[in-house]
PDB file of C-alpha atoms and ligand atoms in Angstrom:
ATOM      1  CA  MET A   1      28.849  59.745  35.151  1.00 60.00           C
ATOM      2  CA  GLU A   2      26.742  58.922  38.140  1.00 78.00           C
ATOM      3  CA  PHE A   3      27.962  55.342  38.756  1.00 96.00           C
ATOM      4  CA  SER A   4      31.552  55.459  37.515  1.00 95.00           C
ATOM      5  CA  GLU A   5      33.084  56.140  40.937  1.00 96.00           C
ATOM      6  CA  LYS A   6      31.118  53.385  42.641  1.00 98.00           C
ATOM      7  CA  TYR A   7      32.211  50.894  39.976  1.00 98.00           C
ATOM      8  CA  ALA A   8      35.812  52.083  39.593  1.00 98.00           C
ATOM      9  CA  ASP A   9      37.030  48.516  40.309  1.00 98.00           C
ATOM     10  CA  TYR A  10      35.025  47.107  37.400  1.00 98.00           C
ATOM     11  CA  ILE A  11      36.321  49.878  35.133  1.00 98.00           C
ATOM     12  CA  LYS A  12      39.879  49.054  36.176  1.00 98.00           C
ATOM     13  CA  LEU A  13      39.253  45.380  35.404  1.00 98.00           C
ATOM     14  CA  LEU A  14      37.895  46.289  31.953  1.00 98.00           C
ATOM     15  CA  ARG A  15      41.050  48.323  31.291  1.00 98.00           C
ATOM     16  CA  GLU A  16      43.122  45.229  32.081  1.00 98.00           C
ATOM     17  CA  ARG A  17      41.031  42.731  30.111  1.00 98.00           C
ATOM     18  CA  LEU A  18      39.976  44.702  27.050  1.00 98.00           C
ATOM     19  CA  ASP A  19      41.713  46.529  24.204  1.00 98.00           C
ATOM     20  CA  ASP A  20      41.170  50.296  23.911  1.00 98.00           C
ATOM     21  CA  PHE A  21      38.404  49.973  21.340  1.00 98.00           C
ATOM     22  CA  ARG A  22      36.449  47.439  23.414  1.00 98.00           C
ATOM     23  CA  PHE A  23      37.015  49.449  26.601  1.00 98.00           C
ATOM     24  CA  GLU A  24      35.535  52.602  25.057  1.00 98.00           C
ATOM     25  CA  HIS A  25      32.686  50.541  23.604  1.00 98.00           C
ATOM     26  CA  SER A  26      31.888  49.108  27.057  1.00 98.00           C
ATOM     27  CA  MET A  27      31.825  52.580  28.627  1.00 98.00           C
ATOM     28  CA  ALA A  28      29.523  53.803  25.827  1.00 98.00           C
ATOM     29  CA  VAL A  29      27.158  50.826  26.240  1.00 98.00           C
ATOM     30  CA  ALA A  30      26.966  51.422  30.014  1.00 98.00           C
ATOM     31  CA  ARG A  31      26.033  55.078  29.425  1.00 98.00           C
ATOM     32  CA  GLN A  32      23.485  54.167  26.760  1.00 98.00           C
ATOM     33  CA  ALA A  33      21.995  51.460  29.003  1.00 98.00           C
ATOM     34  CA  VAL A  34      21.350  54.126  31.679  1.00 98.00           C
ATOM     35  CA  VAL A  35      19.631  56.354  29.086  1.00 98.00           C
ATOM     36  CA  LEU A  36      17.386  53.452  28.014  1.00 98.00           C
ATOM     37  CA  ALA A  37      16.698  52.432  31.624  1.00 98.00           C
ATOM     38  CA  GLU A  38      15.525  55.974  32.334  1.00 98.00           C
ATOM     39  CA  ARG A  39      13.393  55.991  29.180  1.00 98.00           C
ATOM     40  CA  PHE A  40      11.739  52.607  29.725  1.00 98.00           C
ATOM     41  CA  GLY A  41      11.572  52.490  33.528  1.00 98.00           C
ATOM     42  CA  GLU A  42      14.293  50.023  34.486  1.00 98.00           C
ATOM     43  CA  ASP A  43      16.821  50.099  37.347  1.00 98.00           C
ATOM     44  CA  LYS A  44      19.586  52.438  36.127  1.00 98.00           C
ATOM     45  CA  GLU A  45      22.329  51.006  38.302  1.00 98.00           C
ATOM     46  CA  LYS A  46      21.673  47.445  37.104  1.00 98.00           C
ATOM     47  CA  ALA A  47      21.649  48.701  33.523  1.00 98.00           C
ATOM     48  CA  TYR A  48      24.989  50.466  34.088  1.00 98.00           C
ATOM     49  CA  VAL A  49      26.650  47.373  35.559  1.00 98.00           C
ATOM     50  CA  ALA A  50      25.319  45.009  32.869  1.00 99.00           C
ATOM     51  CA  GLY A  51      26.314  47.452  30.112  1.00 98.00           C
ATOM     52  CA  LEU A  52      29.770  47.926  31.571  1.00 98.00           C
ATOM     53  CA  LEU A  53      30.442  44.188  31.854  1.00 98.00           C
ATOM     54  CA  HIS A  54      28.584  42.787  28.823  1.00 98.00           C
ATOM     55  CA  ASP A  55      31.769  42.237  26.744  1.00 99.00           C
ATOM     56  CA  ILE A  56      34.087  41.337  29.653  1.00 98.00           C
ATOM     57  CA  CYS A  57      35.229  38.122  27.882  1.00 98.00           C
ATOM     58  CA  LYS A  58      35.270  39.566  24.342  1.00 98.00           C
ATOM     59  CA  ASN A  59      39.058  39.736  24.081  1.00 98.00           C
ATOM     60  CA  LEU A  60      39.745  36.164  25.199  1.00 98.00           C
ATOM     61  CA  LYS A  61      41.472  34.187  22.472  1.00 98.00           C
ATOM     62  CA  ARG A  62      39.907  31.082  20.997  1.00 98.00           C
ATOM     63  CA  GLU A  63      42.039  28.776  23.146  1.00 98.00           C
ATOM     64  CA  GLU A  64      41.324  30.809  26.283  1.00 98.00           C
ATOM     65  CA  GLN A  65      37.576  30.653  25.610  1.00 98.00           C
ATOM     66  CA  LEU A  66      37.682  26.885  25.170  1.00 98.00           C
ATOM     67  CA  GLN A  67      39.807  26.514  28.295  1.00 98.00           C
ATOM     68  CA  PHE A  68      37.337  28.631  30.256  1.00 98.00           C
ATOM     69  CA  PHE A  69      34.392  26.490  29.074  1.00 98.00           C
ATOM     70  CA  SER A  70      36.232  23.357  30.020  1.00 98.00           C
ATOM     71  CA  THR A  71      37.149  24.510  33.551  1.00 97.00           C
ATOM     72  CA  SER A  72      33.604  25.852  34.105  1.00 97.00           C
ATOM     73  CA  ALA A  73      32.115  22.560  32.831  1.00 96.00           C
ATOM     74  CA  ILE A  74      30.170  24.424  30.138  1.00 97.00           C
ATOM     75  CA  MET A  75      29.048  22.185  27.263  1.00 97.00           C
ATOM     76  CA  LEU A  76      28.540  23.970  23.956  1.00 98.00           C
ATOM     77  CA  THR A  77      25.907  22.772  21.504  1.00 98.00           C
ATOM     78  CA  GLU A  78      27.004  21.928  17.950  1.00 98.00           C
ATOM     79  CA  THR A  79      25.633  25.276  16.721  1.00 98.00           C
ATOM     80  CA  GLU A  80      27.530  27.116  19.459  1.00 98.00           C
ATOM     81  CA  LYS A  81      30.780  25.323  18.613  1.00 98.00           C
ATOM     82  CA  ASN A  82      30.393  26.715  15.093  1.00 98.00           C
ATOM     83  CA  SER A  83      29.464  30.231  16.294  1.00 98.00           C
ATOM     84  CA  PRO A  84      32.581  31.658  17.993  1.00 98.00           C
ATOM     85  CA  LYS A  85      31.093  35.180  18.027  1.00 98.00           C
ATOM     86  CA  VAL A  86      28.535  33.954  20.568  1.00 98.00           C
ATOM     87  CA  TRP A  87      31.152  32.507  22.953  1.00 98.00           C
ATOM     88  CA  HIS A  88      31.973  35.734  24.801  1.00 98.00           C
ATOM     89  CA  ALA A  89      28.356  36.076  25.968  1.00 99.00           C
ATOM     90  CA  ILE A  90      28.382  32.562  27.445  1.00 98.00           C
ATOM     91  CA  SER A  91      31.786  32.975  29.092  1.00 98.00           C
ATOM     92  CA  GLY A  92      30.959  36.541  30.159  1.00 98.00           C
ATOM     93  CA  ALA A  93      27.886  35.453  32.130  1.00 98.00           C
ATOM     94  CA  GLN A  94      29.901  32.705  33.830  1.00 98.00           C
ATOM     95  CA  PHE A  95      32.687  35.207  34.621  1.00 98.00           C
ATOM     96  CA  LEU A  96      30.181  37.516  36.358  1.00 98.00           C
ATOM     97  CA  LYS A  97      28.982  34.626  38.545  1.00 98.00           C
ATOM     98  CA  ASP A  98      32.298  32.921  39.316  1.00 98.00           C
ATOM     99  CA  ASN A  99      34.902  35.678  39.244  1.00 98.00           C
ATOM    100  CA  LEU A 100      32.918  38.792  40.184  1.00 98.00           C
ATOM    101  CA  LYS A 101      30.463  37.009  42.509  1.00 98.00           C
ATOM    102  CA  ILE A 102      27.533  38.841  40.950  1.00 98.00           C
ATOM    103  CA  THR A 103      24.312  37.195  42.115  1.00 98.00           C
ATOM    104  CA  ASP A 104      21.663  39.292  40.339  1.00 98.00           C
ATOM    105  CA  GLN A 105      20.312  36.775  37.800  1.00 98.00           C
ATOM    106  CA  ASP A 106      18.829  39.518  35.589  1.00 98.00           C
ATOM    107  CA  ILE A 107      22.270  41.144  35.186  1.00 99.00           C
ATOM    108  CA  ILE A 108      23.837  37.735  34.466  1.00 99.00           C
ATOM    109  CA  ASN A 109      21.124  36.970  31.878  1.00 99.00           C
ATOM    110  CA  ALA A 110      21.513  40.387  30.253  1.00 99.00           C
ATOM    111  CA  VAL A 111      25.170  39.538  29.582  1.00 99.00           C
ATOM    112  CA  ARG A 112      24.355  35.924  28.634  1.00 98.00           C
ATOM    113  CA  TYR A 113      21.802  36.910  25.967  1.00 99.00           C
ATOM    114  CA  HIS A 114      23.237  40.212  24.718  1.00 98.00           C
ATOM    115  CA  THR A 115      24.497  38.692  21.446  1.00 98.00           C
ATOM    116  CA  THR A 116      21.617  36.405  20.461  1.00 98.00           C
ATOM    117  CA  GLY A 117      18.607  37.553  22.462  1.00 98.00           C
ATOM    118  CA  ARG A 118      16.153  34.787  23.425  1.00 98.00           C
ATOM    119  CA  ALA A 119      12.412  34.187  23.781  1.00 98.00           C
ATOM    120  CA  GLY A 120      10.892  35.969  26.768  1.00 98.00           C
ATOM    121  CA  MET A 121      13.637  38.543  27.305  1.00 98.00           C
ATOM    122  CA  SER A 122      13.376  40.718  30.417  1.00 98.00           C
ATOM    123  CA  LYS A 123      13.350  44.493  30.072  1.00 98.00           C
ATOM    124  CA  LEU A 124      16.974  44.644  31.256  1.00 99.00           C
ATOM    125  CA  GLU A 125      18.026  42.026  28.683  1.00 99.00           C
ATOM    126  CA  LYS A 126      16.345  44.058  25.924  1.00 99.00           C
ATOM    127  CA  ILE A 127      18.008  47.263  27.145  1.00 99.00           C
ATOM    128  CA  ILE A 128      21.500  45.724  27.042  1.00 99.00           C
ATOM    129  CA  TYR A 129      20.891  44.169  23.620  1.00 98.00           C
ATOM    130  CA  ILE A 130      19.824  47.566  22.234  1.00 98.00           C
ATOM    131  CA  ALA A 131      22.412  49.615  24.168  1.00 98.00           C
ATOM    132  CA  ASP A 132      25.125  47.443  22.607  1.00 98.00           C
ATOM    133  CA  LEU A 133      23.956  48.526  19.146  1.00 98.00           C
ATOM    134  CA  THR A 134      23.068  52.174  19.822  1.00 98.00           C
ATOM    135  CA  GLY A 135      25.848  53.481  22.092  1.00 97.00           C
ATOM    136  CA  LEU A 136      27.552  56.667  20.946  1.00 95.00           C
ATOM    137  CA  ASP A 137      30.556  54.686  19.677  1.00 95.00           C
ATOM    138  CA  ARG A 138      28.472  52.909  17.000  1.00 95.00           C
ATOM    139  CA  THR A 139      28.718  54.284  13.459  1.00 94.00           C
ATOM    140  CA  TYR A 140      27.249  51.626  11.116  1.00 92.00           C
ATOM    141  CA  PRO A 141      24.951  52.991   8.343  1.00 92.00           C
ATOM    142  CA  ASP A 142      21.545  52.275   9.943  1.00 93.00           C
ATOM    143  CA  VAL A 143      22.414  53.248  13.511  1.00 96.00           C
ATOM    144  CA  ASP A 144      20.257  56.389  13.396  1.00 96.00           C
ATOM    145  CA  VAL A 145      17.279  54.383  12.140  1.00 97.00           C
ATOM    146  CA  LEU A 146      17.576  52.057  15.140  1.00 98.00           C
ATOM    147  CA  ARG A 147      18.095  54.994  17.544  1.00 98.00           C
ATOM    148  CA  LYS A 148      14.898  56.557  16.190  1.00 98.00           C
ATOM    149  CA  ILE A 149      12.884  53.334  16.571  1.00 98.00           C
ATOM    150  CA  VAL A 150      13.959  52.890  20.206  1.00 98.00           C
ATOM    151  CA  GLU A 151      12.820  56.378  21.088  1.00 98.00           C
ATOM    152  CA  GLU A 152       9.401  54.658  21.085  1.00 98.00           C
ATOM    153  CA  SER A 153       9.767  50.905  21.448  1.00 98.00           C
ATOM    154  CA  LEU A 154      12.392  48.435  22.649  1.00 98.00           C
ATOM    155  CA  ASP A 155      10.530  45.540  21.013  1.00 98.00           C
ATOM    156  CA  GLU A 156      10.407  47.205  17.600  1.00 98.00           C
ATOM    157  CA  GLY A 157      14.119  47.983  17.941  1.00 98.00           C
ATOM    158  CA  LEU A 158      14.827  44.329  18.702  1.00 98.00           C
ATOM    159  CA  ILE A 159      12.831  43.161  15.693  1.00 98.00           C
ATOM    160  CA  TYR A 160      14.749  45.582  13.480  1.00 98.00           C
ATOM    161  CA  ALA A 161      18.122  44.476  14.870  1.00 98.00           C
ATOM    162  CA  LEU A 162      17.296  40.736  14.776  1.00 98.00           C
ATOM    163  CA  LYS A 163      16.100  41.081  11.187  1.00 97.00           C
ATOM    164  CA  PHE A 164      19.456  42.626  10.319  1.00 97.00           C
ATOM    165  CA  THR A 165      21.416  39.941  12.208  1.00 97.00           C
ATOM    166  CA  VAL A 166      19.511  36.989  10.718  1.00 98.00           C
ATOM    167  CA  THR A 167      19.724  38.412   7.198  1.00 98.00           C
ATOM    168  CA  SER A 168      23.446  39.070   7.411  1.00 97.00           C
ATOM    169  CA  LEU A 169      24.178  35.647   8.964  1.00 98.00           C
ATOM    170  CA  ILE A 170      22.235  33.988   6.127  1.00 98.00           C
ATOM    171  CA  SER A 171      24.063  36.028   3.502  1.00 98.00           C
ATOM    172  CA  LYS A 172      27.400  34.890   4.978  1.00 98.00           C
ATOM    173  CA  GLU A 173      26.113  31.306   5.341  1.00 98.00           C
ATOM    174  CA  GLN A 174      26.841  31.306   9.076  1.00 98.00           C
ATOM    175  CA  PRO A 175      24.887  29.315  11.665  1.00 98.00           C
ATOM    176  CA  ILE A 176      21.943  31.015  13.358  1.00 98.00           C
ATOM    177  CA  HIS A 177      21.691  30.293  17.065  1.00 98.00           C
ATOM    178  CA  PRO A 178      18.243  28.962  18.086  1.00 98.00           C
ATOM    179  CA  ASP A 179      18.013  31.748  20.700  1.00 98.00           C
ATOM    180  CA  THR A 180      18.303  34.333  17.911  1.00 98.00           C
ATOM    181  CA  LEU A 181      15.410  32.748  15.997  1.00 98.00           C
ATOM    182  CA  ASN A 182      13.394  32.253  19.188  1.00 98.00           C
ATOM    183  CA  ALA A 183      13.824  35.937  20.049  1.00 98.00           C
ATOM    184  CA  TYR A 184      12.656  36.950  16.584  1.00 98.00           C
ATOM    185  CA  ASN A 185       9.631  34.606  16.602  1.00 98.00           C
ATOM    186  CA  ASP A 186       8.646  35.662  20.124  1.00 98.00           C
ATOM    187  CA  LEU A 187       8.719  39.376  19.322  1.00 98.00           C
ATOM    188  CA  ILE A 188       6.949  39.025  15.972  1.00 98.00           C
ATOM    189  CA  GLY A 189       4.309  36.827  17.618  1.00 98.00           C
ATOM    190  CA  SER A 190       3.578  39.290  20.422  1.00 95.00           C
ATOM    191  CA  ARG A 191       3.582  42.373  18.194  1.00 91.00           C
ATOM    192  CA  LYS A 192       0.514  44.540  18.760  1.00 72.00           C
TER     193      LYS A 192
HETATM  194  O1  DGI B 201      30.344  41.976  21.065  1.00 60.71           O
HETATM  195  P1  DGI B 201      29.855  43.064  20.135  1.00 60.71           P
HETATM  196  O2  DGI B 201      30.680  43.125  18.877  1.00 60.71           O
HETATM  197  O3  DGI B 201      29.723  44.398  20.788  1.00 60.71           O
HETATM  198  O4  DGI B 201      28.365  42.663  19.667  1.00 60.71           O
HETATM  199  P2  DGI B 201      27.587  41.282  19.839  1.00 60.71           P
HETATM  200  O5  DGI B 201      27.909  40.626  21.127  1.00 60.71           O
HETATM  201  O6  DGI B 201      26.148  41.573  19.558  1.00 60.71           O
HETATM  202  O7  DGI B 201      28.194  40.352  18.708  1.00 60.71           O
HETATM  203  C1  DGI B 201      27.817  40.578  17.383  1.00 60.71           C
HETATM  204  C2  DGI B 201      28.326  39.432  16.519  1.00 60.71           C
HETATM  205  O8  DGI B 201      27.680  38.216  16.903  1.00 60.71           O
HETATM  206  C3  DGI B 201      28.022  39.658  15.054  1.00 60.71           C
HETATM  207  O9  DGI B 201      29.219  39.437  14.320  1.00 60.71           O
HETATM  208  C4  DGI B 201      27.002  38.619  14.702  1.00 60.71           C
HETATM  209  C5  DGI B 201      27.228  37.563  15.762  1.00 60.71           C
HETATM  210  N1  DGI B 201      25.991  36.850  16.041  1.00 60.71           N
HETATM  211  C6  DGI B 201      24.848  37.351  16.584  1.00 60.71           C
HETATM  212  N2  DGI B 201      23.880  36.410  16.629  1.00 60.71           N
HETATM  213  C7  DGI B 201      24.424  35.285  16.104  1.00 60.71           C
HETATM  214  C8  DGI B 201      25.770  35.561  15.739  1.00 60.71           C
HETATM  215  N3  DGI B 201      26.587  34.649  15.169  1.00 60.71           N
HETATM  216  C9  DGI B 201      26.093  33.429  14.939  1.00 60.71           C
HETATM  217  N4  DGI B 201      26.863  32.526  14.360  1.00 60.71           N
HETATM  218  N5  DGI B 201      24.791  33.097  15.256  1.00 60.71           N
HETATM  219  C10 DGI B 201      23.923  33.966  15.843  1.00 60.71           C
HETATM  220  O10 DGI B 201      22.762  33.632  16.104  1.00 60.71           O
HETATM  221 FE1   FE B 202      29.204  41.338  22.701  1.00 60.71          FE
HETATM  222 FE1   FE B 203      29.260  44.841  22.804  1.00 60.71          FE
END
């Protein structure tokens, strides 16, 4: 892999912070992010780094997440308090800034919005969102449908994935983050 030696320190950190499953997932998302960056004309190295680090806070326990928010002075909205699956994206972005001293705002945002999306996503944000769902480690039933869609269009892939997320959150009667709905509305509204 072209960037794995350069980012050996990040890979070592992932080994320490993540379980085996999440470690392999992160490596797969980094690889897939490079494939998508090549396909859609984005910076491959930025895509690799964002993919590698997107779930860096995924294995923090509930209490550790809340502690991290408190020490970083992060205030969660009511919806976010009731959406623990979204927490690792918020803490992950903060971890990149504070602990890893990453200053590239696009990489930080790609981690921050990889779970929900948002209105006006950058190309890198879209690539990480889709790489997360289409890496070689993913095996859910529709994964090949999504892989096929993103051979042509990142935006159509996002609409497909957001449709799935919103529908399944509704069916489980879980809160939908406003960023998730804003991403959906934005992409549907700008569809050609
Ligand atoms: O961290 P991963 O498992 O690789 O993937 P992810 O960061 O995309 O997280 C997916 C989970 O996040 C999935 O269980 C659905 C949940 N999720 C995504 N959008 C929302 C959400 N949960 C709530 N409550 N609200 C959302 O808008
Ligand atoms: Fe995640
Ligand atoms: Fe992930």
